[in-house]
């Protein structure tokens, strides 16, 4: 990691442009923010735009979610905004936060905090503070420890956050050990901000992350999951992932990623599986059409995690990883379950990992139309993502081989399109439904109907669509073979 130096004159000129962006951004929201500020002042309280809202304004990327802090306690905040806010929610009340909506903006107003941690518990103990300075000092990073007081627009930056934005550096207001000791999740958040903002982590913070990585074990799986998801969905997830591995943080909650550094990819001898995986993630990001596709990115990250357990060296010295997609799918499911990801998301990522090798061999001309139907049926609604993952997995530097793989996949997609035009590949179902099966066989609902349905689906995959007469004849043939009819 490169050392962080003081801003140069050119950086100062860029910062001036950033400040101009901030003025434009703040003017956009100031009618609501200033109006809210005046209400708090009239009630004898302070109000400050703070944290990520100020940072994002300086970066010219302020959204519609605004964060404020105040010396007013939640009950008083509710009294001040009642009748003014279009809607109010109190889901964060135990942490001193009241939410509101006004003119299309979502506002979160939090009482000054001076929260402390007992160094053992997994959640902060919220203690209300008495000053803006105290509140800013307890924040995670200097770039998030700036405030704009309302309605007078006074700028407060006691920890040099403005300079750190100019230098594009992530630094803690207090010492890194003190800050990370208070909340170890901040180490993961540092990697997340590196991925989102393109900033470098200050060497002191980087060093502390490595020394204190085991402290992450104090944090709940849900909090880790949420930070990791934001990291993987950052503009530059590769930087964030490298930080996790280099500091040992990945070993605490995603050891499969670190384990990839030990394996050599037989398809790309010039790089190990870890480097190959990062390239696949990068490729997957480039295939996204709109916003972050977490399922695709996570599948790209996990697609080869089965290789360490399946590595074998043949008598000819060649390395192989037979069935690593099967092992990888199992490991992916277990890891995502441990991280408390929803079952539906886990199932989709796991399915992509299991299917990512299916394409290889297509170029040898071994696939029948039946194989293509099964490929489409097994992928289901994941087919567009499987296309992207498979293409992303081609990282060879051999241009001829890369071109051949791309041409083969082009041919497969063309073939899928041709068959889809002739058949309803999006919904491969038997040519007879359950009611027709029961009527023809004279059986009630039950296991026999399910077995018959499954058999007809297999025939549909093998032969393509059957007309009604052919489908009925096949059902009766199967029933006789099963001894269900004479």
XYZ file of C-alpha atoms in Angstrom:
486
model
C 0.000 0.000 0.000
C 1.334 3.428 -0.911
C 2.094 5.969 1.786
C -0.316 8.858 2.244
C 1.193 12.313 1.861
C -0.071 15.818 2.529
C -2.270 17.383 -0.165
C -0.445 19.156 -2.979
C -1.474 22.475 -4.499
C -3.239 20.641 -7.316
C -5.240 18.720 -4.723
C -6.287 22.019 -3.174
C -7.588 23.212 -6.526
C -9.565 19.972 -6.878
C -10.902 20.446 -3.368
C -12.188 23.884 -4.323
C -14.169 22.215 -7.095
C -15.465 19.691 -4.552
C -16.527 22.541 -2.286
C -18.401 24.122 -5.191
C -20.177 20.788 -5.663
C -20.998 20.797 -1.963
C -22.567 24.251 -2.175
C -24.746 23.102 -5.080
C -25.742 19.938 -3.272
C -26.522 21.719 -0.015
C -28.541 24.406 -1.797
C -30.681 21.613 -3.239
C -31.659 20.336 0.202
C -31.278 23.567 2.182
C -34.951 24.655 2.051
C -35.886 21.579 4.102
C -32.665 21.433 6.135
C -32.727 25.129 7.024
C -36.408 25.032 7.862
C -35.771 22.106 10.181
C -32.787 23.906 11.703
C -34.897 26.971 12.478
C -37.495 24.808 14.238
C -34.788 23.334 16.496
C -33.279 26.772 17.228
C -36.688 28.191 18.156
C -37.089 25.274 20.579
C -33.704 26.133 22.147
C -31.710 23.318 20.532
C -28.907 22.812 17.989
C -29.162 20.965 14.681
C -26.274 19.928 12.427
C -26.060 18.137 9.097
C -23.403 15.558 9.846
C -21.409 12.495 8.880
C -21.866 10.843 5.510
C -24.206 13.600 4.343
C -21.462 16.223 4.636
C -18.872 13.890 3.143
C -21.081 13.042 0.166
C -21.942 16.705 -0.370
C -18.225 17.508 -0.594
C -17.845 14.662 -3.093
C -20.796 15.947 -5.136
C -22.886 12.826 -4.515
C -25.367 13.784 -1.800
C -28.511 11.680 -2.052
C -31.977 12.059 -0.582
C -31.102 10.540 2.813
C -29.856 13.201 5.238
C -28.262 12.624 8.651
C -28.526 15.201 11.443
C -27.377 15.358 15.038
C -28.787 17.476 17.849
C -28.600 18.097 21.581
C -32.359 17.430 21.775
C -33.373 14.030 23.170
C -35.767 11.849 21.144
C -38.927 12.985 22.965
C -38.068 16.613 22.296
C -37.194 15.866 18.667
C -40.609 14.291 18.209
C -42.299 17.403 19.606
C -40.313 19.654 17.265
C -41.077 17.751 14.059
C -44.658 16.711 14.837
C -47.013 18.432 12.419
C -44.099 19.425 10.169
C -42.854 16.038 8.984
C -45.012 14.225 6.461
C -44.270 10.930 8.214
C -42.311 9.889 11.309
C -40.784 6.564 12.413
C -39.142 5.573 15.670
C -37.406 2.290 14.777
C -34.018 3.723 15.866
C -35.304 5.368 19.026
C -33.273 3.100 21.346
C -30.144 4.524 19.683
C -31.432 8.079 19.964
C -32.594 8.308 16.331
C -35.923 9.598 15.052
C -36.721 9.295 11.341
C -38.880 11.617 9.269
C -39.809 12.422 5.695
C -40.332 15.834 4.149
C -40.460 16.993 0.505
C -39.056 13.705 -0.824
C -36.129 13.678 1.633
C -35.588 11.036 4.316
C -34.219 12.582 7.488
C -32.597 10.839 10.441
C -32.128 12.994 13.537
C -29.906 11.542 16.265
C -29.174 12.894 19.714
C -25.478 13.697 20.346
C -23.802 10.462 21.287
C -20.902 9.610 23.527
C -21.486 5.884 23.312
C -19.077 3.481 24.926
C -18.282 -0.211 24.516
C -17.260 -2.594 27.251
C -14.776 -4.313 24.893
C -16.693 -7.576 25.317
C -20.311 -6.971 24.329
C -21.261 -7.051 20.670
C -23.428 -3.946 20.703
C -22.724 -0.362 21.774
C -24.043 1.065 25.006
C -25.691 4.331 24.007
C -24.897 7.305 26.200
C -26.152 10.734 25.149
C -23.486 13.395 24.689
C -23.655 17.096 25.378
C -21.736 18.713 22.503
C -21.133 18.515 18.770
C -17.387 18.110 19.314
C -17.932 15.097 21.561
C -20.265 13.549 18.992
C -17.817 14.037 16.117
C -14.937 12.546 18.089
C -16.767 9.233 18.519
C -17.392 8.803 14.794
C -15.594 6.161 12.782
C -13.469 8.172 10.331
C -12.429 11.783 9.895
C -14.248 12.039 6.567
C -17.431 11.254 8.509
C -16.622 13.610 11.390
C -17.595 16.924 9.798
C -20.738 18.966 10.353
C -22.681 21.881 8.881
C -24.700 23.757 11.527
C -28.201 24.836 10.568
C -29.563 27.219 9.616
C -26.394 29.371 9.668
C -24.275 26.877 7.616
C -21.248 26.995 9.945
C -18.729 24.297 8.979
C -17.070 22.237 11.751
C -14.118 19.946 11.032
C -12.072 19.294 14.189
C -10.229 16.218 12.877
C -9.113 17.266 9.393
C -11.738 15.433 7.407
C -11.594 18.031 4.648
C -7.858 17.451 4.172
C -8.422 13.682 4.189
C -11.052 13.989 1.462
C -8.513 15.961 -0.550
C -5.837 13.321 0.066
C -8.372 10.496 -0.462
C -7.415 8.791 2.764
C -9.394 6.917 5.419
C -8.195 7.846 8.905
C -9.707 7.581 12.390
C -10.399 10.671 14.576
C -8.806 9.028 17.615
C -6.026 6.435 17.468
C -6.934 3.421 15.323
C -6.566 1.045 18.257
C -8.924 3.131 20.359
C -11.453 3.516 17.535
C -11.389 -0.137 16.446
C -11.401 -1.265 20.071
C -14.622 0.674 20.599
C -16.291 -0.993 17.614
C -14.315 -3.654 15.680
C -16.809 -3.444 12.829
C -15.072 -0.179 11.902
C -12.187 -2.245 10.518
C -14.551 -3.867 8.037
C -16.136 -0.474 7.393
C -12.708 0.936 6.476
C -12.400 -1.709 3.765
C -15.953 -0.942 2.664
C -15.231 2.779 2.286
C -12.068 1.952 0.335
C -14.270 -0.032 -2.067
C -16.982 2.614 -2.249
C -14.933 5.822 -2.355
C -11.657 4.715 -3.906
C -9.758 6.052 -0.876
C -6.628 4.513 0.647
C -6.606 3.344 4.260
C -4.042 5.289 6.309
C -0.985 3.125 7.169
C -1.662 3.422 10.921
C -5.228 2.209 10.456
C -4.094 -0.536 8.077
C -1.574 -1.761 10.649
C -4.163 -1.771 13.429
C -6.610 -3.713 11.265
C -4.032 -6.483 10.921
C -3.146 -6.479 14.600
C -6.763 -6.422 15.809
C -8.507 -8.585 13.198
C -9.481 -11.192 15.812
C -11.591 -8.540 17.564
C -14.062 -8.851 14.690
C -15.235 -12.067 16.365
C -17.103 -9.873 18.871
C -19.428 -8.600 16.145
C -22.707 -10.281 15.207
C -22.959 -12.099 11.889
C -25.745 -9.782 10.751
C -23.656 -6.608 11.184
C -20.714 -8.223 9.375
C -23.015 -9.395 6.575
C -24.440 -5.921 6.020
C -20.995 -4.271 5.844
C -19.613 -6.985 3.573
C -22.584 -6.670 1.214
C -21.947 -2.929 0.900
C -18.244 -3.609 0.279
C -18.920 -6.154 -2.462
C -21.366 -3.723 -4.057
C -18.830 -0.877 -3.991
C -17.510 0.782 -7.129
C -14.161 -0.977 -6.581
C -14.819 -4.213 -4.654
C -11.384 -5.596 -5.540
C -9.627 -2.991 -3.373
C -11.919 -3.832 -0.474
C -11.466 -7.583 -0.879
C -7.677 -7.258 -0.963
C -7.803 -5.259 2.268
C -9.848 -7.992 3.927
C -7.323 -10.660 2.951
C -4.163 -8.606 3.577
C -5.262 -7.601 7.095
C -6.560 -11.029 8.085
C -10.146 -9.797 8.448
C -11.416 -12.206 5.782
C -10.085 -15.122 7.825
C -12.538 -14.178 10.610
C -15.731 -14.480 8.563
C -14.878 -15.592 4.986
C -11.841 -17.900 5.272
C -12.620 -19.526 1.913
C -11.410 -16.350 0.196
C -8.025 -16.390 1.956
C -7.697 -20.112 1.248
C -7.708 -19.466 -2.490
C -4.224 -17.919 -2.276
C -2.784 -21.394 -1.812
C -4.099 -22.920 -5.015
C -2.922 -22.711 -8.625
C -5.594 -22.552 -11.321
C -4.986 -25.197 -13.979
C -6.765 -23.010 -16.559
C -4.500 -20.004 -15.939
C -1.063 -21.039 -14.786
C 0.139 -17.435 -14.666
C -1.927 -16.617 -11.588
C -3.237 -18.406 -8.515
C -6.922 -19.018 -7.897
C -7.129 -16.002 -5.610
C -5.977 -13.629 -8.347
C -8.159 -15.442 -10.882
C -11.166 -14.997 -8.569
C -10.602 -11.260 -8.180
C -10.396 -10.964 -11.958
C -13.673 -12.875 -12.329
C -15.356 -10.503 -9.856
C -14.004 -7.545 -11.806
C -15.284 -9.062 -15.053
C -18.689 -9.702 -13.512
C -18.962 -6.052 -12.460
C -18.300 -5.028 -16.062
C -21.257 -7.141 -17.235
C -23.748 -5.431 -14.917
C -26.336 -3.407 -16.746
C -27.775 -1.289 -13.960
C -26.525 -0.995 -10.374
C -24.958 -3.724 -8.267
C -26.031 -7.316 -8.873
C -24.999 -8.787 -5.525
C -25.998 -12.330 -6.503
C -23.742 -12.237 -9.572
C -20.837 -10.666 -7.686
C -21.101 -13.139 -4.798
C -21.252 -16.084 -7.201
C -18.148 -14.764 -8.966
C -16.377 -14.456 -5.609
C -17.314 -17.958 -4.468
C -17.264 -19.880 -7.745
C -13.890 -21.568 -7.129
C -13.904 -21.952 -3.315
C -14.160 -25.719 -3.778
C -10.720 -25.942 -5.370
C -8.568 -26.194 -2.222
C -10.473 -29.291 -1.082
C -10.393 -30.959 -4.508
C -6.839 -30.262 -5.632
C -5.070 -33.302 -7.032
C -1.778 -33.752 -8.890
C -1.712 -36.462 -11.561
C 1.193 -38.721 -12.491
C 1.999 -36.302 -15.306
C 2.293 -33.442 -12.826
C -0.881 -31.718 -14.009
C -3.101 -30.165 -11.367
C -6.827 -30.881 -11.377
C -9.831 -29.845 -9.293
C -12.451 -32.414 -10.245
C -15.991 -31.663 -9.024
C -14.879 -28.474 -7.332
C -18.156 -26.870 -8.397
C -20.084 -29.416 -6.296
C -17.879 -28.882 -3.244
C -17.899 -25.131 -3.849
C -21.691 -25.010 -3.896
C -21.808 -26.830 -0.566
C -19.221 -24.498 0.993
C -21.012 -21.442 -0.390
C -24.325 -22.507 1.100
C -22.753 -23.139 4.512
C -20.837 -19.840 4.524
C -23.799 -17.717 3.471
C -25.973 -19.439 6.062
C -23.372 -18.618 8.732
C -23.422 -14.987 7.571
C -27.229 -14.978 7.882
C -28.029 -14.256 4.257
C -31.685 -14.878 3.297
C -32.392 -18.389 2.022
C -33.557 -17.160 -1.376
C -30.345 -15.215 -2.048
C -28.210 -18.089 -0.758
C -30.010 -20.566 -3.016
C -29.421 -18.439 -6.106
C -25.710 -17.887 -5.415
C -25.245 -21.575 -4.601
C -26.975 -22.626 -7.827
C -24.720 -20.384 -9.916
C -21.610 -21.818 -8.262
C -22.869 -25.348 -8.967
C -23.598 -24.530 -12.616
C -20.588 -22.397 -13.516
C -18.591 -25.263 -15.099
C -21.482 -26.767 -17.063
C -20.575 -24.872 -20.244
C -17.034 -26.243 -20.538
C -17.075 -29.055 -23.077
C -19.727 -27.447 -25.238
C -17.078 -26.465 -27.776
C -16.213 -30.140 -28.311
C -19.579 -30.632 -30.022
C -20.926 -33.048 -27.397
C -24.127 -31.177 -26.583
C -27.431 -32.378 -28.017
C -30.567 -30.245 -28.059
C -31.553 -32.185 -24.959
C -28.400 -30.985 -23.170
C -29.192 -27.392 -24.131
C -32.755 -27.749 -22.788
C -31.405 -29.126 -19.503
C -28.911 -26.256 -19.245
C -31.728 -23.755 -19.611
C -34.109 -25.677 -17.323
C -31.515 -26.112 -14.561
C -30.572 -22.427 -14.682
C -34.179 -21.238 -14.733
C -34.435 -17.523 -14.084
C -30.701 -17.478 -13.292
C -29.806 -18.049 -16.967
C -28.892 -14.388 -17.722
C -26.612 -14.354 -14.674
C -25.127 -17.725 -15.612
C -24.279 -16.327 -19.044
C -22.420 -13.428 -17.385
C -20.679 -15.606 -14.797
C -19.462 -18.082 -17.413
C -18.087 -15.313 -19.612
C -16.495 -13.655 -16.566
C -14.710 -16.913 -15.723
C -12.619 -16.703 -18.884
C -9.421 -15.015 -17.666
C -6.808 -16.704 -19.836
C -4.125 -14.498 -21.389
C -3.992 -16.829 -24.383
C -5.824 -14.710 -26.938
C -6.604 -17.610 -29.248
C -8.075 -19.655 -26.409
C -10.043 -16.659 -25.092
C -11.448 -15.952 -28.529
C -12.438 -19.610 -28.962
C -14.224 -19.710 -25.585
C -16.094 -16.497 -26.412
C -17.086 -17.870 -29.822
C -18.263 -21.130 -28.246
C -20.442 -19.286 -25.768
C -21.798 -17.057 -28.519
C -22.760 -20.239 -30.350
C -24.443 -21.652 -27.242
C -26.477 -18.487 -26.700
C -27.488 -18.494 -30.379
C -28.529 -22.129 -30.066
C -30.566 -21.397 -26.947
C -32.285 -18.551 -28.791
C -33.062 -20.820 -31.766
C -34.555 -23.573 -29.621
C -36.400 -21.031 -27.500
C -38.010 -19.649 -30.659
C -39.323 -23.113 -31.405
C -40.170 -24.179 -27.860
C -41.138 -22.519 -24.605
C -37.719 -22.951 -22.995
C -38.472 -20.350 -20.351
C -40.970 -22.787 -18.830
C -40.048 -26.350 -19.631
C -43.042 -28.302 -18.327
C -44.588 -31.659 -19.211
C -46.995 -31.707 -22.132
C -49.758 -32.937 -19.787
C -50.677 -31.293 -16.507
C -51.656 -33.001 -13.258
C -55.365 -32.990 -14.024
C -54.824 -34.678 -17.377
C -52.556 -37.288 -15.759
C -55.159 -38.139 -13.101
C -57.923 -38.361 -15.696
C -55.990 -40.647 -18.059
C -54.668 -42.956 -15.329
C -57.791 -42.832 -13.163
C -55.759 -42.029 -10.028
C -56.348 -39.494 -7.240
C -53.853 -36.771 -6.250
C -50.727 -38.314 -4.735
C -47.209 -39.654 -5.373
C -48.164 -41.424 -8.605
C -49.131 -38.115 -10.207
C -45.815 -36.593 -9.165
C -43.827 -39.509 -10.586
C -45.765 -39.355 -13.861
C -45.256 -35.587 -14.085
C -41.505 -35.991 -13.530
C -41.287 -38.671 -16.232
C -43.106 -36.494 -18.762
C -40.819 -33.580 -17.957
C -37.787 -35.790 -18.649
C -39.308 -36.728 -22.009
C -39.936 -33.057 -22.726
C -36.268 -32.293 -22.072
C -35.091 -35.223 -24.189
C -37.413 -34.896 -27.181
C -38.786 -31.374 -27.084
C -42.527 -30.646 -27.208
C -44.896 -33.557 -27.870
C -48.371 -33.170 -29.328
C -51.328 -34.281 -27.223
C -51.629 -37.767 -28.739
C -47.894 -38.486 -28.382
C -47.836 -37.217 -24.793
C -50.811 -39.401 -23.836
C -49.249 -42.446 -25.507
C -45.977 -41.873 -23.595
C -47.855 -41.546 -20.302
C -49.728 -44.822 -20.896
C -46.513 -46.602 -21.926
C -44.844 -45.444 -18.682
C -47.871 -46.463 -16.591
C -47.832 -49.961 -18.054
C -44.092 -50.290 -17.427
C -44.702 -49.226 -13.811
C -47.464 -51.807 -13.430
C -50.094 -49.118 -12.835
C -52.315 -50.266 -15.695
C -52.538 -53.412 -17.783
